[in-house]
Short mmCIF file of C-alpha atoms and ligand atoms in Angstrom, two decimals:
data_model
loop_
_atom_site.label_atom_id
_atom_site.label_comp_id
_atom_site.label_asym_id
_atom_site.label_seq_id
_atom_site.Cartn_x
_atom_site.Cartn_y
_atom_site.Cartn_z
CA MET A 1 -0.18 -0.10 0.10
CA MET A 2 2.81 2.54 0.91
CA GLY A 3 4.57 1.56 -2.44
CA THR A 4 1.59 2.33 -4.36
CA SER A 5 0.94 5.98 -2.64
CA GLY A 6 4.48 6.64 -3.57
CA LYS A 7 4.14 5.87 -7.20
CA SER A 8 0.79 8.14 -7.31
CA GLU A 9 2.89 10.96 -6.04
CA ASP A 10 5.44 10.38 -8.87
CA ILE A 11 2.48 10.61 -11.30
CA ILE A 12 1.38 13.93 -9.86
CA ILE A 13 4.77 15.42 -10.51
CA LEU A 14 4.77 14.16 -14.13
CA SER A 15 1.50 15.70 -14.92
CA ASP A 16 2.88 19.16 -13.65
CA GLU A 17 5.52 18.92 -16.21
CA GLU A 18 2.90 18.05 -18.78
CA ASP A 19 0.99 21.29 -17.82
CA ASP A 20 4.09 23.30 -18.45
CA LYS A 21 4.58 21.67 -21.96
CA ASP A 22 0.91 22.66 -22.73
CA THR A 23 1.64 26.20 -21.74
CA SER A 24 4.63 26.53 -24.19
CA CYS A 25 2.77 25.05 -26.81
CA LEU A 26 -0.05 27.70 -26.56
CA ILE A 27 2.66 30.45 -26.65
CA VAL A 28 3.83 29.07 -29.95
CA GLU A 29 0.55 28.71 -31.52
CA VAL A 30 -0.35 32.53 -30.73
CA GLU A 31 2.84 33.47 -32.22
CA ALA A 32 1.95 31.57 -35.29
CA VAL A 33 -1.41 33.39 -35.39
CA LYS A 34 0.45 36.76 -35.17
CA LYS A 35 2.71 35.99 -38.10
CA THR A 36 -0.25 35.08 -40.24
CA VAL A 37 -2.06 38.15 -39.42
CA GLY A 38 0.90 40.32 -40.09
CA VAL A 39 1.00 38.83 -43.91
CA LEU A 40 -2.75 39.33 -44.65
CA PRO A 41 -3.28 42.98 -44.75
CA VAL A 42 -3.67 44.37 -48.31
CA SER A 43 -1.85 47.71 -47.99
CA PRO A 44 0.18 49.06 -45.25
CA GLN A 45 -2.25 51.88 -44.58
CA ASP A 46 -4.69 49.08 -43.47
CA GLU A 47 -2.22 47.43 -41.34
CA ASP A 48 -1.77 50.64 -39.43
CA LEU A 49 -5.48 51.20 -38.92
CA VAL A 50 -5.93 47.48 -37.49
CA VAL A 51 -3.06 47.95 -35.25
CA THR A 52 -4.15 51.28 -33.58
CA PHE A 53 -7.69 50.12 -33.40
CA SER A 54 -6.95 47.14 -31.46
CA ARG A 55 -4.96 49.26 -29.03
CA ARG A 56 -7.68 51.57 -28.33
CA PRO A 57 -11.10 50.33 -29.22
CA ASP A 58 -12.91 52.70 -27.18
CA VAL A 59 -11.56 55.86 -28.70
CA LEU A 60 -12.44 56.74 -32.55
CA PRO A 61 -10.07 58.73 -34.85
CA HIS A 62 -10.37 62.63 -34.15
CA ALA A 63 -8.85 65.81 -34.99
CA ARG A 64 -6.20 66.86 -32.41
CA TYR A 65 -8.72 69.81 -31.04
CA ASP A 66 -11.24 67.23 -30.30
CA CYS A 67 -9.08 64.92 -28.24
CA PRO A 68 -10.86 63.18 -25.27
CA ILE A 69 -7.40 62.37 -23.68
CA HIS A 70 -5.23 65.42 -24.08
CA LEU A 71 -6.76 68.96 -23.33
CA PHE A 72 -6.61 71.24 -26.33
CA MET A 73 -5.74 75.18 -26.11
CA PRO A 74 -7.20 77.05 -29.08
CA THR A 75 -5.58 80.16 -30.25
CA ASP A 76 -6.00 82.35 -33.49
CA CYS A 77 -2.85 81.74 -35.39
CA GLU A 78 0.03 80.72 -33.12
CA ARG A 79 2.57 79.00 -35.29
CA THR A 80 5.95 79.68 -33.62
CA ALA A 81 5.57 76.90 -30.70
CA PRO A 82 3.05 74.60 -29.41
CA MET A 83 0.36 76.10 -27.07
CA ALA A 84 -0.09 74.40 -23.49
CA ASN A 85 -0.09 70.66 -24.21
CA ASN A 86 -1.17 70.88 -27.99
CA GLN A 87 1.80 68.87 -29.00
CA LEU A 88 0.70 65.84 -26.95
CA ILE A 89 -1.22 63.23 -28.97
CA CYS A 90 -2.93 59.82 -28.57
CA ASP A 91 -3.05 57.04 -30.93
CA GLN A 92 -6.13 58.33 -32.67
CA CYS A 93 -5.17 62.01 -33.07
CA PHE A 94 -5.33 63.45 -36.50
CA CYS A 95 -3.67 66.66 -37.91
CA TYR A 96 -6.44 69.12 -38.88
CA VAL A 97 -4.18 70.47 -41.55
CA CYS A 98 -2.74 67.39 -43.21
CA ASP A 99 -5.68 65.10 -42.72
CA LYS A 100 -3.54 62.26 -41.49
CA LEU A 101 -2.47 60.88 -38.16
CA ALA A 102 -0.74 63.47 -36.04
CA SER A 103 2.26 61.01 -35.48
CA LEU A 104 2.75 61.09 -39.19
CA CYS A 105 2.75 64.97 -39.49
CA GLU A 106 6.19 66.43 -40.24
CA MET A 107 5.12 69.80 -39.04
CA TRP A 108 3.47 69.04 -35.77
CA CYS A 109 5.47 71.09 -33.60
CA CYS A 110 8.00 72.44 -36.10
CA SER A 111 8.53 76.10 -35.16
CA GLY A 112 6.73 78.41 -37.85
CA GLU A 113 4.44 75.69 -38.89
CA CYS A 114 3.05 73.93 -35.61
CA HIS A 115 0.25 72.08 -36.95
CA CYS A 116 -0.43 70.92 -33.40
CA ASN A 117 -2.18 74.22 -32.73
CA SER A 118 -4.60 74.07 -35.72
CA HIS A 119 -8.54 73.80 -35.17
CA ASN A 120 -11.45 74.52 -37.09
CA LYS A 121 -12.83 77.73 -35.35
CA SER A 122 -10.09 79.71 -36.45
CA ASP A 123 -10.25 81.55 -40.01
CA PHE A 124 -6.16 81.50 -40.05
CA TRP A 125 -6.18 77.65 -39.58
CA ASN A 126 -9.10 76.99 -42.00
CA GLY A 127 -7.05 78.93 -44.60
CA VAL A 128 -3.95 76.77 -43.90
CA ARG A 129 -5.94 73.60 -44.38
CA ASN A 130 -7.42 74.69 -47.49
CA THR A 131 -4.15 75.68 -49.00
CA ALA A 132 -2.64 72.31 -47.88
CA LEU A 133 -5.59 70.53 -49.56
CA LEU A 134 -5.66 72.57 -52.78
CA GLY A 135 -1.81 71.79 -52.95
CA ASP A 136 -2.87 68.12 -53.25
CA LEU A 137 -5.47 69.01 -55.90
CA GLN A 138 -2.98 71.03 -58.07
CA ARG A 139 -0.97 67.81 -58.51
CA PHE A 140 -3.93 66.68 -60.75
CA ASN A 141 -3.18 69.76 -63.14
CA LEU A 142 -6.53 71.58 -61.76
CA THR A 143 -6.60 75.30 -62.17
CA LEU A 144 -7.60 77.37 -58.88
CA SER A 145 -10.68 78.50 -60.88
CA GLU A 146 -11.63 75.15 -61.80
CA VAL A 147 -11.21 73.79 -58.20
CA ASP A 148 -13.09 76.70 -56.98
CA HIS A 149 -15.86 76.09 -59.44
CA ARG A 150 -16.28 72.35 -58.38
CA LEU A 151 -16.09 73.18 -54.68
CA ARG A 152 -18.80 75.72 -55.10
CA ASN A 153 -21.04 73.16 -57.00
CA ALA A 154 -20.37 70.58 -54.51
CA GLY A 155 -21.35 72.96 -51.75
CA ALA A 156 -24.53 74.16 -53.76
CA LYS A 157 -25.59 70.38 -54.13
CA ARG A 158 -25.16 69.75 -50.49
CA LEU A 159 -27.17 72.71 -49.68
CA HIS A 160 -29.81 71.62 -52.00
CA ALA A 161 -29.99 68.28 -50.75
CA LEU A 162 -30.08 69.61 -46.91
CA ASN A 163 -33.21 71.87 -47.90
CA ARG A 164 -34.83 68.90 -49.38
CA VAL A 165 -34.33 66.85 -46.24
CA TRP A 166 -35.65 69.78 -44.10
CA SER A 167 -38.74 70.68 -46.15
CA PHE A 168 -40.03 66.98 -45.83
ZN1 ZN B 201 -6.27 61.95 -29.59
ZN1 ZN B 202 0.03 68.48 -40.26
#
């Protein structure tokens, strides 16, 4: 009887070792899945979106001035240096001027540019944003008057649609 109980203790020790092996097997499987996911995304942009989304699923992408994490200090046209904590960003902060992730903005707190201070309540910053967006359109060989005409048309159509919505 004593001998048998001794053997059962040996069996318990063996099963502990098996548990350890199971754990290491699990880690290997998780790493394999991560590698597969890394290969799947179609474009690098998609991959970035997936990664940032999985980090903070509770915060949607937003302009820096709308950041729920870092308080924004609005100014009229400050470009020489970041105001207060305006240079701070979270994973989902977008540059209002560049229309891309603040972490990718090359002029975020660059003296003389300071996109981190930009916001939509300032005529100055709206002007900077429009110029930046027009710069992109000019690459497609559109003249300024053409762009202006198209923007006005688009605005008129939107107003027309809104009026129709309200009248019903
Ligand atoms: Zn943010
Ligand atoms: Zn920018």
